[in-house]
Structures are given as structure tokens and as C-alpha cells.
XYZ file of C-alpha atoms in Angstrom:
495
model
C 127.032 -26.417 -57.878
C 126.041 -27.923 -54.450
C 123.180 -30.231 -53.700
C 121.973 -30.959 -50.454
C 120.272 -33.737 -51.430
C 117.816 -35.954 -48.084
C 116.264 -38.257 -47.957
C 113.351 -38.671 -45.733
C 111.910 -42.361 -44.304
C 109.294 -42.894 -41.402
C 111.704 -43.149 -38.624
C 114.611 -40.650 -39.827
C 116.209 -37.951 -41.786
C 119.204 -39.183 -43.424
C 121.730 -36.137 -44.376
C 123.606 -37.288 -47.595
C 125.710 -34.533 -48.849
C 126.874 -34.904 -52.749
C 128.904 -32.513 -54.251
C 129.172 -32.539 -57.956
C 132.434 -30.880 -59.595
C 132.080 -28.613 -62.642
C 135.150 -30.057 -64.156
C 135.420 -30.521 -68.070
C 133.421 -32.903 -69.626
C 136.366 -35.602 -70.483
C 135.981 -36.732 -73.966
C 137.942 -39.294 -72.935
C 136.027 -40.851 -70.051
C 132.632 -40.755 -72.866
C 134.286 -43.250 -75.044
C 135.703 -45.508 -72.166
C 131.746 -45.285 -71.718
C 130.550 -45.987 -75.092
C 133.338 -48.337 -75.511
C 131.210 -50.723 -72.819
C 127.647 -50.315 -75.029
C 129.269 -51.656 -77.799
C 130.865 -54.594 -75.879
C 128.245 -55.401 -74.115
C 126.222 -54.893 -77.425
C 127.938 -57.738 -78.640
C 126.320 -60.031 -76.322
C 122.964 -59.267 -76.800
C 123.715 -59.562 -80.686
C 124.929 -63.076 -80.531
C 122.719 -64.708 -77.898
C 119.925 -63.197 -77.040
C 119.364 -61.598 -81.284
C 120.945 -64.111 -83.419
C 121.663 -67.549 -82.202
C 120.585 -69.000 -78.703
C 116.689 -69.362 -79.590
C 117.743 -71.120 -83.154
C 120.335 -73.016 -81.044
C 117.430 -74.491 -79.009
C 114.697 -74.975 -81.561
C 117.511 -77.119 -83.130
C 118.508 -79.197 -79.997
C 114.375 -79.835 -79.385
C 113.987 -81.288 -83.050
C 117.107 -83.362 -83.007
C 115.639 -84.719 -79.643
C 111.624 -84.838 -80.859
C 111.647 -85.033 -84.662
C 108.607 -82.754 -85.224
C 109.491 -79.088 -86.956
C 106.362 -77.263 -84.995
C 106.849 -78.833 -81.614
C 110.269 -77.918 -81.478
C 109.262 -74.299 -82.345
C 106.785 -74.002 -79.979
C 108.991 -75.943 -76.910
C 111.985 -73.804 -78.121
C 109.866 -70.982 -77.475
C 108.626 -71.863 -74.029
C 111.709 -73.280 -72.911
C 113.525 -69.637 -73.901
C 110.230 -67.732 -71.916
C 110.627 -69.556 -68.997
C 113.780 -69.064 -68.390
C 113.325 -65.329 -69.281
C 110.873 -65.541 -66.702
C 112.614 -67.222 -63.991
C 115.616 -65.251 -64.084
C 114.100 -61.711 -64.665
C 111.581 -61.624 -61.323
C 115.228 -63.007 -59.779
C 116.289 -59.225 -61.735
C 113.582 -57.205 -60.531
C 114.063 -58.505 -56.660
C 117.320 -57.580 -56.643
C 117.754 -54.764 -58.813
C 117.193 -51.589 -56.909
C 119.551 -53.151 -54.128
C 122.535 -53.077 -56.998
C 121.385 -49.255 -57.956
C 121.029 -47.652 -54.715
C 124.300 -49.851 -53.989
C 125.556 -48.250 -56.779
C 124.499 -44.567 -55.617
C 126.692 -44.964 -52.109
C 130.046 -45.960 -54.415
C 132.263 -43.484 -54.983
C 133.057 -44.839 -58.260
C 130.770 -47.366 -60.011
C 133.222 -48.866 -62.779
C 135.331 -51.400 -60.486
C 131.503 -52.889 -59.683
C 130.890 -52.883 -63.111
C 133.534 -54.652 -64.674
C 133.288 -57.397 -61.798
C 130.177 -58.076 -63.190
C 130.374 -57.955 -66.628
C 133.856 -60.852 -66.675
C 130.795 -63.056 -64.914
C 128.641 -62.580 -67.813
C 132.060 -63.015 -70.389
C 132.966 -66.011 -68.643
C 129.235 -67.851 -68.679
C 128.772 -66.406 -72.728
C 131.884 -68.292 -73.642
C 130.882 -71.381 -71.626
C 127.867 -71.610 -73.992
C 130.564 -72.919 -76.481
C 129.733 -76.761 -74.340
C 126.529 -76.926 -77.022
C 128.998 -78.135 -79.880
C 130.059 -80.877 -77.682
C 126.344 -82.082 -75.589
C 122.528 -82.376 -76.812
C 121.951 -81.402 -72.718
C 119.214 -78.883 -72.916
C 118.895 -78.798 -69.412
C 122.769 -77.245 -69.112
C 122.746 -75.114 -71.794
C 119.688 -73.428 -70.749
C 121.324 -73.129 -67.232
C 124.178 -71.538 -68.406
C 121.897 -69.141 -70.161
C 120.594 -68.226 -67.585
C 123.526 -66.742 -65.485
C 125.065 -65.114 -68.425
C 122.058 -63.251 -69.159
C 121.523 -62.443 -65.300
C 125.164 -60.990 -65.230
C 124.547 -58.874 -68.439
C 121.320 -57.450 -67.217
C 123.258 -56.422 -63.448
C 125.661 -54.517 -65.774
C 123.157 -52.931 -67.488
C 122.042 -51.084 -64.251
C 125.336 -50.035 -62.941
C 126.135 -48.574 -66.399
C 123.189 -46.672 -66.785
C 123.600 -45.155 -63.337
C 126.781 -43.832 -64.650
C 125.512 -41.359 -67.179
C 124.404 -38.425 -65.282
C 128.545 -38.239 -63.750
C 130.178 -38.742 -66.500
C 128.803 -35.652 -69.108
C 126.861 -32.214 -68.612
C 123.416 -32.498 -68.278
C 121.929 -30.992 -71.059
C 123.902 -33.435 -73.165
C 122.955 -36.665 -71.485
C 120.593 -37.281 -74.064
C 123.158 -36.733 -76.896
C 125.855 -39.239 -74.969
C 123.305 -41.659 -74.755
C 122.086 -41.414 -78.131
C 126.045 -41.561 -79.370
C 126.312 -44.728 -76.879
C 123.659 -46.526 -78.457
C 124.618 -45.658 -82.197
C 128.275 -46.663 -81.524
C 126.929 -49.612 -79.255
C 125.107 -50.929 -82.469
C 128.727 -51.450 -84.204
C 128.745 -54.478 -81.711
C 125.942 -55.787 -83.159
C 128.026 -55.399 -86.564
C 130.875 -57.799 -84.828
C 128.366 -59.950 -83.850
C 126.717 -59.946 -87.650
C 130.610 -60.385 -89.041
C 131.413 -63.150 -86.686
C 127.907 -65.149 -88.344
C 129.667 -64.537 -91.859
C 133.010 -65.136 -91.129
C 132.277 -68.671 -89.331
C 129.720 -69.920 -91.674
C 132.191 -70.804 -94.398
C 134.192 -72.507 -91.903
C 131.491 -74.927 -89.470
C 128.325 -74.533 -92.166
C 125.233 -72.037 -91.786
C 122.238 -72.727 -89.771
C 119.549 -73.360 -91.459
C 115.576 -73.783 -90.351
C 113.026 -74.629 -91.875
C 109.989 -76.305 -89.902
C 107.597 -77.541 -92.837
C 110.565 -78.850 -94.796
C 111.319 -80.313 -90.989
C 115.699 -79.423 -92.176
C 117.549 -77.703 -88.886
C 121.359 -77.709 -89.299
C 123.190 -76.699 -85.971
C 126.410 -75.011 -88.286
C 128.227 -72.588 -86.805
C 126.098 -71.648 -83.319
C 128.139 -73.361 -80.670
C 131.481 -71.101 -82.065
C 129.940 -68.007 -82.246
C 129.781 -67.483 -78.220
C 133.790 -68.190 -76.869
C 134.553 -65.297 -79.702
C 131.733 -62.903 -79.276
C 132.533 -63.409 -75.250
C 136.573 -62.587 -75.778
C 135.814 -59.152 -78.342
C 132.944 -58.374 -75.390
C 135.991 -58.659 -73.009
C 138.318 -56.546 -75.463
C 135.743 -53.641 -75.339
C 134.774 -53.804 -72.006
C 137.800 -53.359 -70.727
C 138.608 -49.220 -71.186
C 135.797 -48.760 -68.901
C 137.930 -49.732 -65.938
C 140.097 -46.161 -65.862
C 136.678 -44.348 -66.256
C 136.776 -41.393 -63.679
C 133.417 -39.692 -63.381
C 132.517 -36.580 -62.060
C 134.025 -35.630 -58.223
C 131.531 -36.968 -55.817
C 132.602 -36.170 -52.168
C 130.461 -38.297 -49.819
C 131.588 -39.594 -46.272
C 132.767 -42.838 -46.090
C 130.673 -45.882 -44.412
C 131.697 -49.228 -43.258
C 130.353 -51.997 -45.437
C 127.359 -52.559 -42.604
C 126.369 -49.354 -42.620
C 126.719 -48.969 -46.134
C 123.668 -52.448 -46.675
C 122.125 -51.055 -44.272
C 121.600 -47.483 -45.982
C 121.167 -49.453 -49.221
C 118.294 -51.734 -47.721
C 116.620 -48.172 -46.146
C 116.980 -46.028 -49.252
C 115.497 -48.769 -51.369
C 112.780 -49.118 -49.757
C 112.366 -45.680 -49.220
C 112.134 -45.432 -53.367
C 109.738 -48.078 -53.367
C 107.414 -46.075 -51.247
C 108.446 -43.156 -52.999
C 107.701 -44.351 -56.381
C 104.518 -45.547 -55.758
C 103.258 -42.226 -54.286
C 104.869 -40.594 -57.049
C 102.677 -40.624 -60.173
C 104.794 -39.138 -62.856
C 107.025 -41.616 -62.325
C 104.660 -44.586 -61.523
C 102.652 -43.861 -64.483
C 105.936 -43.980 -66.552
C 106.835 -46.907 -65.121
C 103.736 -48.652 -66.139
C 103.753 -47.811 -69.217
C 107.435 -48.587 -70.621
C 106.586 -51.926 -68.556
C 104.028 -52.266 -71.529
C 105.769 -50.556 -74.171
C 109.214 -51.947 -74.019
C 107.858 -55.410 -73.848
C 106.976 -55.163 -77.578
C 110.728 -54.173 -77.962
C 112.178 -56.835 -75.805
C 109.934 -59.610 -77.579
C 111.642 -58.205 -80.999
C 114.838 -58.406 -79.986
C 114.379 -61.492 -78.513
C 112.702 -63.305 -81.307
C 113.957 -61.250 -84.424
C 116.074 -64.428 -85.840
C 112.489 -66.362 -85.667
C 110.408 -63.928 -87.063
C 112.684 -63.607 -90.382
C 113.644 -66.941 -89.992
C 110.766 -69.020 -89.531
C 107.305 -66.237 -89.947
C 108.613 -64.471 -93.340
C 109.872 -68.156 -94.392
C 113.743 -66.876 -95.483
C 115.359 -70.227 -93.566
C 118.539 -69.597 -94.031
C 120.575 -67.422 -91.335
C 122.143 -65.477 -94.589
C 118.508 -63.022 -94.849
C 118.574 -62.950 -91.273
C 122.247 -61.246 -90.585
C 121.256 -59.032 -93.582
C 118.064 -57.831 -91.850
C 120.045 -57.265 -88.626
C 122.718 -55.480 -90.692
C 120.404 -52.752 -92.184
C 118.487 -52.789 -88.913
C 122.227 -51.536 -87.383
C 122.670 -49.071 -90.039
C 119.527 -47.513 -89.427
C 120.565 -47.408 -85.666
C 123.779 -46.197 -86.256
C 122.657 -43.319 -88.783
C 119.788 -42.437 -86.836
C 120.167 -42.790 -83.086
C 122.174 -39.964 -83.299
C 119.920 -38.098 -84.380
C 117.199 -39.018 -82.227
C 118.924 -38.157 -79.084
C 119.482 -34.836 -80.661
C 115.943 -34.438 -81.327
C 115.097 -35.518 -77.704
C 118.086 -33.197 -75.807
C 115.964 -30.334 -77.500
C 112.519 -31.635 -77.330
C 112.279 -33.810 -75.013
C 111.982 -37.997 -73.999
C 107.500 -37.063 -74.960
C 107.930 -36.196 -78.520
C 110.929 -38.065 -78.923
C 108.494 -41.554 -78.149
C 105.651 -40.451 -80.338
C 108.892 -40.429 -82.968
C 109.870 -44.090 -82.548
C 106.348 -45.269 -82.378
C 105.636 -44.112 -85.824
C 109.086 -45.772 -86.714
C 107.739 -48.820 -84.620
C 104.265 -49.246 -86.100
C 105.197 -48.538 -89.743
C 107.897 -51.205 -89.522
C 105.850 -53.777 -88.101
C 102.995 -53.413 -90.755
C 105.900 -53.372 -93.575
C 107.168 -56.413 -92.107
C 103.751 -58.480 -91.926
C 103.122 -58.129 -95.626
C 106.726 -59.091 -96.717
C 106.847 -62.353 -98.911
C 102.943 -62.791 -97.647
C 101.350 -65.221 -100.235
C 97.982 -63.649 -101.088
C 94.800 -65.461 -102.111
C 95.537 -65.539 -106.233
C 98.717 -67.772 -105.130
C 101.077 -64.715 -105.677
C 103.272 -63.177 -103.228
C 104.243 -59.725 -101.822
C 107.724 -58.827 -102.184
C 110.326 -60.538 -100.944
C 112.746 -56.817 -100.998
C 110.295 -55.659 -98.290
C 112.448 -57.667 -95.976
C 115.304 -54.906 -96.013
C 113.239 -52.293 -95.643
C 111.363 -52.204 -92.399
C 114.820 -52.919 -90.593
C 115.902 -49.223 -91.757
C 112.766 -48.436 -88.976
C 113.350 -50.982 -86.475
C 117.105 -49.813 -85.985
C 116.377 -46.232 -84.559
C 112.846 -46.980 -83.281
C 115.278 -49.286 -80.667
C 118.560 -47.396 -80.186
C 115.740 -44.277 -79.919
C 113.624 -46.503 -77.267
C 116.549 -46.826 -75.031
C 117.476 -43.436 -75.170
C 113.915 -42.174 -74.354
C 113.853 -44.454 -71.141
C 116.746 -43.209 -70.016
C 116.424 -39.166 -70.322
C 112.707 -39.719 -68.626
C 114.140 -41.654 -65.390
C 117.117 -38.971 -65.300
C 114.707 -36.405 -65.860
C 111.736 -37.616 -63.362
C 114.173 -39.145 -60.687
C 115.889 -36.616 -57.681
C 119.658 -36.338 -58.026
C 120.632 -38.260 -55.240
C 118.435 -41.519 -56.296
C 119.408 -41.989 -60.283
C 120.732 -45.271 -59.117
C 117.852 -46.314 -57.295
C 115.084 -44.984 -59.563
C 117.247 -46.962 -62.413
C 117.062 -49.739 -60.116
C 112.817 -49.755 -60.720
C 112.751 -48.930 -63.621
C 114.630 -52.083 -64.953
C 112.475 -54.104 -62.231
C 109.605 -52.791 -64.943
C 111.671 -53.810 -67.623
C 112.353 -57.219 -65.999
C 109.090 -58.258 -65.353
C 108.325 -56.853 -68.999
C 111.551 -59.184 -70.384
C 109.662 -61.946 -68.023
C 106.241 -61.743 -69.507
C 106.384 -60.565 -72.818
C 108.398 -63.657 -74.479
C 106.061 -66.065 -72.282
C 102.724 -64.347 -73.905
C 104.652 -64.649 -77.396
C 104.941 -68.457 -76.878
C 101.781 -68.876 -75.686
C 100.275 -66.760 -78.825
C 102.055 -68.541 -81.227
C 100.817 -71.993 -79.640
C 97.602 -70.727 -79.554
C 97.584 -69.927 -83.325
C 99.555 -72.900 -84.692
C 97.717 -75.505 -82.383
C 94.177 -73.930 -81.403
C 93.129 -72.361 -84.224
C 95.016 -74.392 -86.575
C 97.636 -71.789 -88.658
C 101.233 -73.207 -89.443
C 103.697 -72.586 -87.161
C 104.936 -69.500 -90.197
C 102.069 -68.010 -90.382
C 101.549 -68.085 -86.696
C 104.685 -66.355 -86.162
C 103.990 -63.917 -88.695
C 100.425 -62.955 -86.899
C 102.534 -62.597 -83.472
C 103.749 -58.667 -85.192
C 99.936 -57.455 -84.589
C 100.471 -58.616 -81.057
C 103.651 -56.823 -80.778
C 102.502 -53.613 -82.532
C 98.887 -53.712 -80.234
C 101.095 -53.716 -77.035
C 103.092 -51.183 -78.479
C 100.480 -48.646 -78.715
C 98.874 -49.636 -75.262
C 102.026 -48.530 -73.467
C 102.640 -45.474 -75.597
C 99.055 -44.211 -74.680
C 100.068 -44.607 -71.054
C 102.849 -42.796 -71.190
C 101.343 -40.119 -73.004
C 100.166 -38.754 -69.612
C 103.265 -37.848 -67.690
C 104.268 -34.512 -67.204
C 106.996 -32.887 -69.346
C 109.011 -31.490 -67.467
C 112.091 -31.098 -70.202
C 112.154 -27.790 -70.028
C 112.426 -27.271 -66.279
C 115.223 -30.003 -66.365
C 117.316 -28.278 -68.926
C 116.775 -24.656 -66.730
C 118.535 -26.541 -64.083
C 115.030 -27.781 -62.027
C 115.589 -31.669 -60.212
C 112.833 -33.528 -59.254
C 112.236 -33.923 -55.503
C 109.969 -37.316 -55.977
C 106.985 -36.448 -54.369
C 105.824 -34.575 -57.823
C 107.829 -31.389 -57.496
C 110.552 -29.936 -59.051
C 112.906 -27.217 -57.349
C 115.847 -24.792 -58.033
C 119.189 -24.458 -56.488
C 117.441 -22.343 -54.120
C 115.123 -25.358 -53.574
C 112.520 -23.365 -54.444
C 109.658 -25.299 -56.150
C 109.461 -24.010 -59.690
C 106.592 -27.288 -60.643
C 104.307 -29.180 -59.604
C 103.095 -32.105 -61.489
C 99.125 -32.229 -62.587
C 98.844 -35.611 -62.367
């Protein structure tokens, strides 16, 4: 199949001819693929899941004394630097994915990237050895930068590396098999505890015991590296494109960038979408981000023992699941397959609210409820991911995956630079303004995260779906049409 793919800015036509090969789909080259998600899935396991937030709220009481102040300048400490570094993200983001449309051959990028991130996760190990929260944080900082780069050049890859009416499937198996990271990274908690102590933290009781943090990031950084590393003989599909000299080649990337900005903007479907997973995936970002907390510290388990047990079922679920979803969504598409994971979303939130909630005769809920709304959480994620991922492939032209993967993690940035900031200011707001403990204010922060949830959902309830055209062989031209191989327009969005 041949695509003469242009694209078209105020001053010129730029002639960009991509051939695409219909050689086999190399089951080979999929797991060098998946073998990346579940390095990488490593990472976001150990920091950004399990242990940097505790890691902080610990530092900030051993410097203050006071259980609920450290929570809450734990918490705004983490935001800010969330913030700081993901509108950093979301300026230079589509830059690194329409970059990444003009290589050849996106894996030598992304490996270059990824030993940056390795290199700053294992530095992280400097915590055991200085109280400096100031130099923790900034290394923080550039190992989560580095990971979220990689995250765009990877997802680029997809549409070159399997047939396209299984690119929901590969996904799907990338995030299930991705999720066995997050099993290393659960192992790695049990297999150090024994040796350095657990970490324990409990605010009222005003006990938080460092154990085993600082060690967890030189090994989780070294098994990233080990799985990371097959993706550097990845060959995707034959793209033959003319070769440019590295000025030309900025140049183009600076002109077809903002060409996608303008083109995205004019370009409801995919504006609307935008907007709403902006909303929608900041519920699942502030999860991730502040899952250790909420069992930790909100459903009052203290111990980091309850909390790599949650995670663990929360994996299986994934694992088992995710699968499955991405089936569900290569034959009926990303619309249905979000209504899905919002009913896996919502009824796991409200399961998780009333867990070990003390009631008004003294008594309280049961404590079991704990490993049940996990089983939800799992593929409501993996199944989130997957969903983002077959809409931009689906919505964006051929020629511009890169680029319209570029903007949609700028929404995702500025979602992963808000969301966490509103969750430490709610939290505040509830433990110091209207006077709940710092658990129970935790525990109220789930409504928040299920109310935002639905907002975004609604949103993105009104873009076309256009599944069916995509799977006949229709691409999207991004000014709301959809053509053949004839380039014959076949849709046209109602938006």
C-alpha cells in the first residue's frame, strides 16, 4: 500500500512520500516492544507508585516533627515539581514526535533516552546517604522528564511495528505484560524489606521509618536497563523517505509542528478528545501517583506490607484483563471500550472509600474490601492507556502519528501538572480548613478523583467513531475527514 501523505502550511506544500511495506508482522520485533513497557513499567512502579512520595513525607517529618505537615508539604513539594517539569513536557513534546516522524527508525532515539532516565533513577539511591530535599527532588525531576520523552517515542512506534487492525490487541498485550514490571517492582519491596526494614507511616501515631526506600531505585534502575535493552534491534516496518540534513530536518520538525498545532485546534474530533482525556486521565495520573498514600495514610493500613498487596492484585487484574480489553476495543472500538473502564473506574473508587471506614456506632467496614477494588483499578488503567492510544492512531493522519502523539501527551502533561497540585491543595483544604484529619482527608480526595473522572468521560462522549472506517482501511486527513486509498472521502465528522 502507498500513501501520499502532504502536508499543507500557509506558505507551502510540503511533498512527504512514505511508503509502508506489507511485510510479516515480526513476532519478534512485538516483544522487543513489549519488552520496553515492562522495563519502563518498572520505573513508574518504584518511584512514581510505591516509594518517592513516602520517601519525601518521611524526609519532611524527620526535618519538621509534625505527622500532618509533612503530609501536606510532601504533597506539594511532589505537585510542584510535577508541575514544573510537565509544562517543560508539553513545550517540548510535539518537537520529539514530529522529530520522531522524520527518523527512519525511532529505537536508537529511544534508548538514548531512556539510559538518561536509568542513570538519574539509580542516582536517587543518594537519599540513604543525605536529608537534602532540595537534591533529591532535583534528581526527580530529570528522571521523570527522561521517562516521560520515552514514553512519546515509544508510542509513536506502534502503528510500524504490527498490522493495523491489531494495534489495539499489541497495545493491550504491551500493557498486560508491561504490568509484570510493576510485579518486579512489588518483589523488589518484599525482597529488601527483610534486609534494610519496611517503611512504615503513620501520621496520628506521628512513626515514619525510612527502611528500605533509598535501595529500591539503583536495582529497579539496573532490571529497567535489563529490559530495555531488546528494543535496540527493533526493525519496524520499511519506511522509504528521502534523506535531509540535520537543518533541514529542525527545520521541517519546527514547520510540521506547528502546522499540527493549527491543525489540531481546527480539528474538533480531535480537540474535543484532547480535552477531555486532559480531564479524564488526570483522575488516573493522580491514582497512580498517590496510590501508596491513599492505602497508606487515607484507609489507615501504615505499613508498606497492605500497600504492595493492593498493588499486587491491582497487577493481576491488569494482567488478566488488559488483554482482554484491547480485544474488546480492536472490535468495538476506543468509545465503548472507555464507557468499560469507567464503570471499572467508578465502582472501584466507591469500593475503596468505604474500606475500613469507621461508621457512627464506632464499628468499621471491612478491612478485606482493600483487595478488592484493586481487581478494578488494574484494567480500568492498563484499559485507559490502551483507549488513548487506538483514538490518537485512529483520529490522527498517517503521516503525523508522531506529532499528534506529541499533543496528546502535552494534554496529558499539563493533566500530570495540575491534577497532583489540585490533590494537595484538596487535601490541605480538608485537613486544615475544614478541620478533617489528614486520613480522612485523604480518603475524601477519591470523590474528587471519581467527579473528574466522569467530567472528562462526558466530554469525550462526543467524538465521532470512526472505528469502523479505520478498520475498512479509511485515515484521517485532520481537517475532519476521512479518505480511502483512492483518497476519496468516505466521512465526514458531525462535530
Amino acid at each position: 500500500m502507498n500513501y501520499n501523505l502532504v502536508v499543507e502550511n500557509s506558505s507551502e506544500t510540503i511533498s512527504n512520500e512514505i511508503r509502508i511495506s506489507h511485510e510479516p508482522w515480526y513476532r519478534k520485533n512485538v516483544y522487543k516492544w513489549i519488552s520496553y513497557d515492562l522495563g519502563n513499567t518498572i520505573y513508574s512502579m518504584v518511584v512514581v507508585s510505591l516509594v518517592f512520595l513516602p520517601l519525601l513525607q518521611i524526609l519532611y517529618f524527620e526535618r519538621d516533627g509534625d505527622g500532618d505537615s509533612a503530609i501536606n508539604s510532601a504533597n506539594f513539594a511532589f505537585s510542584t515539581v510535577l508541575l514544573i517539569g510537565n509544562l517543560i513536557l508539553a513545550s517540548i513534546s510535539p518537537f520529539l514526535g514530529a522529530y520522531a516522524d522524520q527518523l527512519k527508525r525511532r529505537n536508537g532515539l529511544l534508548i538514548r533516552i531512556s539510559m538518561l532516565c536509568i542513570t538519574f533513577m539509580a542516582a536517587l539511591v543518594i537519599s540513604a546517604f543525605t536529608k537534602s530535599i532540595i537534591v533529591i527532588l532535583l534528581i526527580f525531576f530529570f528522571a521523570n522528564m527522561f521517562y516521560q520523552l520515552g514514553l512519546i517515542v515509544y508510542d509513536s512506534m506502534l502503528p510500524f511495528i504490527t498490522d493495523r487492525d491489531k494495534v489495539a490487541t499489541v497495545s493491550g498485550t504491551g500493557v498486560a505484560i508491561g504490568y509484570f514490571g510493576s510485579f518486579i517492582g512489588i518483589g523488589l519491596g518484599f525482597a529488601l524489606a527483610p534486609i534494610f526494614g519496611d517503611f512504615v507511616i503513620k501520621p496520628s501515631e506521628g512513626v515514619f521509618e525510612l527502611g528500605y526506600i533509598p535501595y529500591m531505585f539503583p536495582v529497579g534502575a539496573l532490571l529497567f536497563l535489563l529490559f530495555a535493552l531488546p528494543i535496540v534491534t527493533l526493525k519496524e516496518k520499511d519506511r522509504e523517505m528521502l534523506p535531509k540534513k540535520n537543518d533541514e530536518l529542525f527545520e521541517e520538525v519546527k514547520n510540521n509542528a506547528i502546522d499540527t498545532a493549527k491543525e489540531i485546534f481546527n480539528y474538533r474530533s480531535m480537540f474535543v478528545f484532547l480535552i477531555g482525556w486532559l480531564i479524564y486521565v488526570d483522575a488516573a495520573n493522580t491514582v497512580i501517583a498517590y496510590m501508596t498514600p491513599i492505602v497508606q495514610i487515607g484507609l489507615e493500613f501504615g505499613d508498606s506490607g497492605p500497600v504492595l498487596i493492593v498493588l499486587g492484585i491491582g497487577i493481576i487484574g491488569a494482567v488478566a484483563f488488559t488483554y482482554p480489553v484491547g480485544k474488546y476495543i480492536d472490535k468495538n472500538g476506543p468509545k465503548k471500550g472507555l464507557t468499560l473502564i469507567t464503570i471499572f473506574w467508578i465502582t472501584a473508587l466507591i469500593i475503596a472509600f468505604f474500606t475500613n471506614l469507621e461508621l457512627a456506632n464506632g464499628t468499621n467496614t471491612p478491612e478485606w474490601l482493600v483487595y478488592i477494588f484493586p481487581v478494578l483499578v488494574g484494567p480500568a488503567l492498563g484499559g485507559g492507556w490502551v483507549v488513548q492510544r487506538q483514538y490518537v492512531t485512529e483520529l490522527s493522519p498517517p503521516s503525523k502519528v508522531g506529532n499528534y502523539f506529541g499533543f496528546a501527551n502535552i494534554f496529558g502533561r499539563i493533566s500530570a501538572a495540575i491534577g497532583p497540585f489540585i490533590w494537595a491543595t484538596t487535601i490541605l483544604g480538608l485537613n486544615q480548613g475544614a478541620g478533617f484529619s489528614i486520613e480522612m482527608a485523604t480518603r475524601m480526595g477519591l470523590v474528587f478523583i471519581g467527579s473528574i473522572m466522569l467530567i472528562g468521560y462526558f466530554i469525550i462522549m462526543r467524538v465521532d467513531d470512526v472505528h469502523e472506517i479505520y478498520l475498512k482501511g479509511g485515515r484521517a486527513k485532520g481537517d475532519g475527514t476521512w479518505v480511502d486509498d483512492n483518497n476519496v472521502v468516505i466521512y465526514e465528522s458531525k462535530m
